Amino acid sequence: MIDAIKYNLAHLTNFSGRNARPTFWWYVLFLVVAQFVAGFHAAIPMVVSSTTTAFDTIQSGGDPEQIQATMFAGMADAMETQIYIDAVLSIVIMLLLVASFVRRLHDAGFSGLVAIIPFGLQLIAVAGNISMIGKMQELFAVANDPVQMQQMQADLVFTPGSIAGWIAILVVVAFGVMNSQDGPNQYGDEPAEQVR
């Protein structure tokens, strides 16, 4: 596992050669965990801020509805920053993955140009998420109206950006699980045993 991660990090700009399935998937797991941890840490200030605001409202004698409204207003303000942070994280992870995915495509006998599909879709997903900032802020603004909030949440689930993001993941998974070609192919020799 560690060898696969080290290998991929050492070959971030190497688009030639081949990556065996385990080499690719251990690296993908590493990137998923890294993105989760970074996103979690980026969300902490938003949670702390909204919680602090709620405690301040409680101390000033606010009623439960006022506390909830104050908390959601603080979260709505922080949502824009969080969406931009998530967009940057997605692009960084995508850049860290692209060379490994191209080598994985080569190992299965496909052109590296196939990588344009999921990475183009991921860029559409990032742009779609950024374009939804206003709607997300509106969602927090109507937090006191459960019916309206549910309708807005339903509208946000199946946006073109979210669908593009899921299709991108499915393309990476579909090509990532394909069998390796035995022996050398037009992209190089079979991957070395230590990074399989």
mmCIF file of C-alpha atoms in Angstrom:
data_model
loop_
_atom_site.group_PDB
_atom_site.id
_atom_site.type_symbol
_atom_site.label_atom_id
_atom_site.label_comp_id
_atom_site.label_asym_id
_atom_site.label_seq_id
_atom_site.Cartn_x
_atom_site.Cartn_y
_atom_site.Cartn_z
ATOM 1 C CA MET A 1 0.000 0.000 0.000
ATOM 2 C CA ILE A 2 2.663 2.520 1.024
ATOM 3 C CA ASP A 3 4.744 1.580 -2.025
ATOM 4 C CA ALA A 4 1.782 2.279 -4.319
ATOM 5 C CA ILE A 5 1.206 5.700 -2.740
ATOM 6 C CA LYS A 6 4.909 6.579 -2.899
ATOM 7 C CA TYR A 7 5.120 5.415 -6.506
ATOM 8 C CA ASN A 8 2.167 7.531 -7.614
ATOM 9 C CA LEU A 9 3.315 10.615 -5.703
ATOM 10 C CA ALA A 10 6.773 10.259 -7.269
ATOM 11 C CA HIS A 11 5.212 10.035 -10.760
ATOM 12 C CA LEU A 12 2.627 12.860 -10.606
ATOM 13 C CA THR A 13 3.603 14.196 -14.034
ATOM 14 C CA ASN A 14 4.467 10.895 -15.714
ATOM 15 C CA PHE A 15 1.707 10.055 -18.187
ATOM 16 C CA SER A 16 3.542 7.155 -19.810
ATOM 17 C CA GLY A 17 3.775 3.569 -18.693
ATOM 18 C CA ARG A 18 1.257 1.483 -16.809
ATOM 19 C CA ASN A 19 -0.288 1.234 -13.323
ATOM 20 C CA ALA A 20 -1.645 -2.096 -12.144
ATOM 21 C CA ARG A 21 -5.018 -2.141 -10.391
ATOM 22 C CA PRO A 22 -3.703 -2.357 -6.812
ATOM 23 C CA THR A 23 -1.231 0.466 -7.427
ATOM 24 C CA PHE A 24 -4.047 2.639 -8.722
ATOM 25 C CA TRP A 25 -6.665 1.747 -6.099
ATOM 26 C CA TRP A 26 -4.403 2.119 -3.059
ATOM 27 C CA TYR A 27 -3.535 5.578 -4.328
ATOM 28 C CA VAL A 28 -7.222 6.416 -4.921
ATOM 29 C CA LEU A 29 -8.014 5.313 -1.361
ATOM 30 C CA PHE A 30 -5.218 7.557 -0.083
ATOM 31 C CA LEU A 31 -6.605 10.529 -2.069
ATOM 32 C CA VAL A 32 -10.185 9.918 -0.875
ATOM 33 C CA VAL A 33 -9.051 9.811 2.755
ATOM 34 C CA ALA A 34 -6.883 12.922 2.253
ATOM 35 C CA GLN A 35 -9.804 14.811 0.681
ATOM 36 C CA PHE A 36 -12.132 13.767 3.507
ATOM 37 C CA VAL A 37 -9.668 14.848 6.193
ATOM 38 C CA ALA A 38 -8.946 18.182 4.481
ATOM 39 C CA GLY A 39 -12.670 18.855 3.939
ATOM 40 C CA PHE A 40 -13.432 17.965 7.554
ATOM 41 C CA HIS A 41 -10.773 20.349 8.832
ATOM 42 C CA ALA A 42 -12.002 23.082 6.502
ATOM 43 C CA ALA A 43 -15.550 22.706 7.891
ATOM 44 C CA ILE A 44 -14.502 23.061 11.537
ATOM 45 C CA PRO A 45 -14.405 26.899 11.493
ATOM 46 C CA MET A 46 -17.955 27.003 10.064
ATOM 47 C CA VAL A 47 -19.277 24.709 12.799
ATOM 48 C CA VAL A 48 -17.412 26.568 15.545
ATOM 49 C CA SER A 49 -18.667 29.913 14.268
ATOM 50 C CA SER A 50 -22.325 28.853 14.094
ATOM 51 C CA THR A 51 -22.116 27.150 17.497
ATOM 52 C CA THR A 52 -20.509 30.216 19.076
ATOM 53 C CA THR A 53 -23.238 32.389 17.573
ATOM 54 C CA ALA A 54 -25.898 30.067 18.996
ATOM 55 C CA PHE A 55 -24.344 30.177 22.475
ATOM 56 C CA ASP A 56 -24.172 33.972 22.322
ATOM 57 C CA THR A 57 -27.878 34.075 21.416
ATOM 58 C CA ILE A 58 -28.690 31.691 24.295
ATOM 59 C CA GLN A 59 -26.737 33.855 26.746
ATOM 60 C CA SER A 60 -28.592 36.963 25.593
ATOM 61 C CA GLY A 61 -31.912 35.227 26.343
ATOM 62 C CA GLY A 62 -32.980 34.304 22.816
ATOM 63 C CA ASP A 63 -35.842 31.892 22.252
ATOM 64 C CA PRO A 64 -35.317 28.581 20.381
ATOM 65 C CA GLU A 65 -36.546 29.975 17.040
ATOM 66 C CA GLN A 66 -34.198 32.947 17.307
ATOM 67 C CA ILE A 67 -31.299 30.638 18.189
ATOM 68 C CA GLN A 68 -32.021 28.434 15.187
ATOM 69 C CA ALA A 69 -32.396 31.418 12.856
ATOM 70 C CA THR A 70 -29.131 32.932 14.094
ATOM 71 C CA MET A 71 -27.316 29.632 13.702
ATOM 72 C CA PHE A 72 -28.566 29.061 10.158
ATOM 73 C CA ALA A 73 -27.746 32.646 9.168
ATOM 74 C CA GLY A 74 -24.162 32.080 10.318
ATOM 75 C CA MET A 75 -23.968 28.822 8.379
ATOM 76 C CA ALA A 76 -25.336 30.508 5.252
ATOM 77 C CA ASP A 77 -22.555 33.089 5.434
ATOM 78 C CA ALA A 78 -19.897 30.395 5.818
ATOM 79 C CA MET A 79 -21.369 28.193 3.066
ATOM 80 C CA GLU A 80 -19.856 30.220 0.227
ATOM 81 C CA THR A 81 -16.359 29.843 1.650
ATOM 82 C CA GLN A 82 -16.926 26.125 2.229
ATOM 83 C CA ILE A 83 -18.072 25.571 -1.351
ATOM 84 C CA TYR A 84 -14.988 27.344 -2.710
ATOM 85 C CA ILE A 85 -12.737 25.295 -0.410
ATOM 86 C CA ASP A 86 -14.425 22.085 -1.611
ATOM 87 C CA ALA A 87 -13.977 23.205 -5.246
ATOM 88 C CA VAL A 88 -10.262 23.782 -4.714
ATOM 89 C CA LEU A 89 -9.900 20.411 -2.951
ATOM 90 C CA SER A 90 -11.693 18.658 -5.835
ATOM 91 C CA ILE A 91 -9.408 20.240 -8.415
ATOM 92 C CA VAL A 92 -6.269 19.427 -6.405
ATOM 93 C CA ILE A 93 -7.348 15.785 -5.968
ATOM 94 C CA MET A 94 -8.184 15.614 -9.673
ATOM 95 C CA LEU A 95 -4.710 16.908 -10.578
ATOM 96 C CA LEU A 96 -3.092 14.425 -8.196
ATOM 97 C CA LEU A 97 -5.067 11.570 -9.785
ATOM 98 C CA VAL A 98 -4.853 12.305 -13.500
ATOM 99 C CA ALA A 99 -1.428 10.781 -14.286
ATOM 100 C CA SER A 100 -2.182 7.647 -12.279
ATOM 101 C CA PHE A 101 -5.525 7.231 -14.051
ATOM 102 C CA VAL A 102 -3.862 7.636 -17.451
ATOM 103 C CA ARG A 103 -1.330 4.935 -16.548
ATOM 104 C CA ARG A 104 -4.193 2.719 -15.322
ATOM 105 C CA LEU A 105 -5.953 3.219 -18.665
ATOM 106 C CA HIS A 106 -2.724 2.256 -20.425
ATOM 107 C CA ASP A 107 -2.470 -0.902 -18.335
ATOM 108 C CA ALA A 108 -5.929 -1.972 -19.501
ATOM 109 C CA GLY A 109 -5.011 -1.139 -23.119
ATOM 110 C CA PHE A 110 -6.904 2.159 -23.483
ATOM 111 C CA SER A 111 -5.682 5.546 -24.647
ATOM 112 C CA GLY A 112 -4.978 8.076 -21.932
ATOM 113 C CA LEU A 113 -7.313 10.452 -23.749
ATOM 114 C CA VAL A 114 -10.224 8.626 -22.092
ATOM 115 C CA ALA A 115 -9.203 10.519 -18.923
ATOM 116 C CA ILE A 116 -10.632 13.683 -20.482
ATOM 117 C CA ILE A 117 -14.156 12.333 -19.892
ATOM 118 C CA PRO A 118 -14.169 12.052 -16.080
ATOM 119 C CA PHE A 119 -11.975 15.069 -15.536
ATOM 120 C CA GLY A 120 -14.101 17.221 -17.837
ATOM 121 C CA LEU A 121 -17.208 16.019 -16.003
ATOM 122 C CA GLN A 122 -15.565 16.796 -12.671
ATOM 123 C CA LEU A 123 -14.845 20.362 -13.821
ATOM 124 C CA ILE A 124 -18.526 20.682 -14.780
ATOM 125 C CA ALA A 125 -19.462 19.409 -11.300
ATOM 126 C CA VAL A 126 -17.170 21.951 -9.616
ATOM 127 C CA ALA A 127 -18.586 24.790 -11.723
ATOM 128 C CA GLY A 128 -22.114 23.552 -10.957
ATOM 129 C CA ASN A 129 -21.438 23.550 -7.222
ATOM 130 C CA ILE A 130 -20.071 27.084 -7.366
ATOM 131 C CA SER A 131 -23.112 28.222 -9.336
ATOM 132 C CA MET A 132 -25.351 26.827 -6.564
ATOM 133 C CA ILE A 133 -23.903 29.063 -3.828
ATOM 134 C CA GLY A 134 -26.904 31.396 -3.914
ATOM 135 C CA LYS A 135 -29.386 28.523 -3.699
ATOM 136 C CA MET A 136 -27.498 26.983 -0.773
ATOM 137 C CA GLN A 137 -27.605 30.287 1.069
ATOM 138 C CA GLU A 138 -31.352 30.529 0.345
ATOM 139 C CA LEU A 139 -31.766 27.037 1.778
ATOM 140 C CA PHE A 140 -30.321 28.132 5.109
ATOM 141 C CA ALA A 141 -32.448 31.294 5.016
ATOM 142 C CA VAL A 142 -35.677 29.227 4.918
ATOM 143 C CA ALA A 143 -34.596 26.831 7.677
ATOM 144 C CA ASN A 144 -37.606 27.780 9.795
ATOM 145 C CA ASP A 145 -40.015 26.580 7.074
ATOM 146 C CA PRO A 146 -39.622 22.771 6.850
ATOM 147 C CA VAL A 147 -41.842 22.369 3.764
ATOM 148 C CA GLN A 148 -39.989 24.996 1.755
ATOM 149 C CA MET A 149 -36.631 23.661 2.991
ATOM 150 C CA GLN A 150 -37.475 20.100 1.855
ATOM 151 C CA GLN A 151 -38.511 21.349 -1.586
ATOM 152 C CA MET A 152 -35.275 23.319 -1.974
ATOM 153 C CA GLN A 153 -33.211 20.336 -0.821
ATOM 154 C CA ALA A 154 -34.923 18.139 -3.417
ATOM 155 C CA ASP A 155 -34.134 20.719 -6.108
ATOM 156 C CA LEU A 156 -30.454 20.704 -5.101
ATOM 157 C CA VAL A 157 -29.979 16.919 -5.192
ATOM 158 C CA PHE A 158 -30.295 16.341 -8.933
ATOM 159 C CA THR A 159 -28.539 19.303 -10.472
ATOM 160 C CA PRO A 160 -26.495 18.937 -13.683
ATOM 161 C CA GLY A 161 -23.333 19.510 -11.627
ATOM 162 C CA SER A 162 -24.083 16.747 -9.133
ATOM 163 C CA ILE A 163 -25.017 14.317 -11.890
ATOM 164 C CA ALA A 164 -21.802 15.147 -13.788
ATOM 165 C CA GLY A 165 -19.778 14.493 -10.622
ATOM 166 C CA TRP A 166 -21.358 11.066 -10.102
ATOM 167 C CA ILE A 167 -20.848 10.090 -13.738
ATOM 168 C CA ALA A 168 -17.180 11.105 -13.444
ATOM 169 C CA ILE A 169 -16.766 8.793 -10.449
ATOM 170 C CA LEU A 170 -18.496 5.931 -12.271
ATOM 171 C CA VAL A 171 -16.196 6.339 -15.300
ATOM 172 C CA VAL A 172 -13.083 6.210 -13.088
ATOM 173 C CA VAL A 173 -14.404 3.134 -11.271
ATOM 174 C CA ALA A 174 -15.410 1.371 -14.510
ATOM 175 C CA PHE A 175 -12.037 1.859 -16.171
ATOM 176 C CA GLY A 176 -10.130 1.427 -12.909
ATOM 177 C CA VAL A 177 -11.434 -2.102 -12.314
ATOM 178 C CA MET A 178 -10.715 -3.406 -15.806
ATOM 179 C CA ASN A 179 -8.267 -6.262 -16.134
ATOM 180 C CA SER A 180 -4.656 -5.542 -16.909
ATOM 181 C CA GLN A 181 -3.315 -6.718 -20.233
ATOM 182 C CA ASP A 182 -0.843 -9.545 -19.758
ATOM 183 C CA GLY A 183 2.676 -8.838 -20.906
ATOM 184 C CA PRO A 184 3.806 -5.708 -22.700
ATOM 185 C CA ASN A 185 1.372 -3.576 -24.692
ATOM 186 C CA GLN A 186 1.777 -0.411 -26.806
ATOM 187 C CA TYR A 187 2.123 1.661 -23.605
ATOM 188 C CA GLY A 188 4.985 -0.276 -22.054
ATOM 189 C CA ASP A 189 5.948 -3.327 -20.086
ATOM 190 C CA GLU A 190 3.721 -4.909 -17.503
ATOM 191 C CA PRO A 191 3.960 -3.004 -14.180
ATOM 192 C CA ALA A 192 6.681 -4.119 -11.768
ATOM 193 C CA GLU A 193 5.625 -6.619 -9.112
ATOM 194 C CA GLN A 194 6.519 -4.372 -6.129
ATOM 195 C CA VAL A 195 3.932 -1.734 -7.094
ATOM 196 C CA ARG A 196 1.171 -4.053 -8.338
#
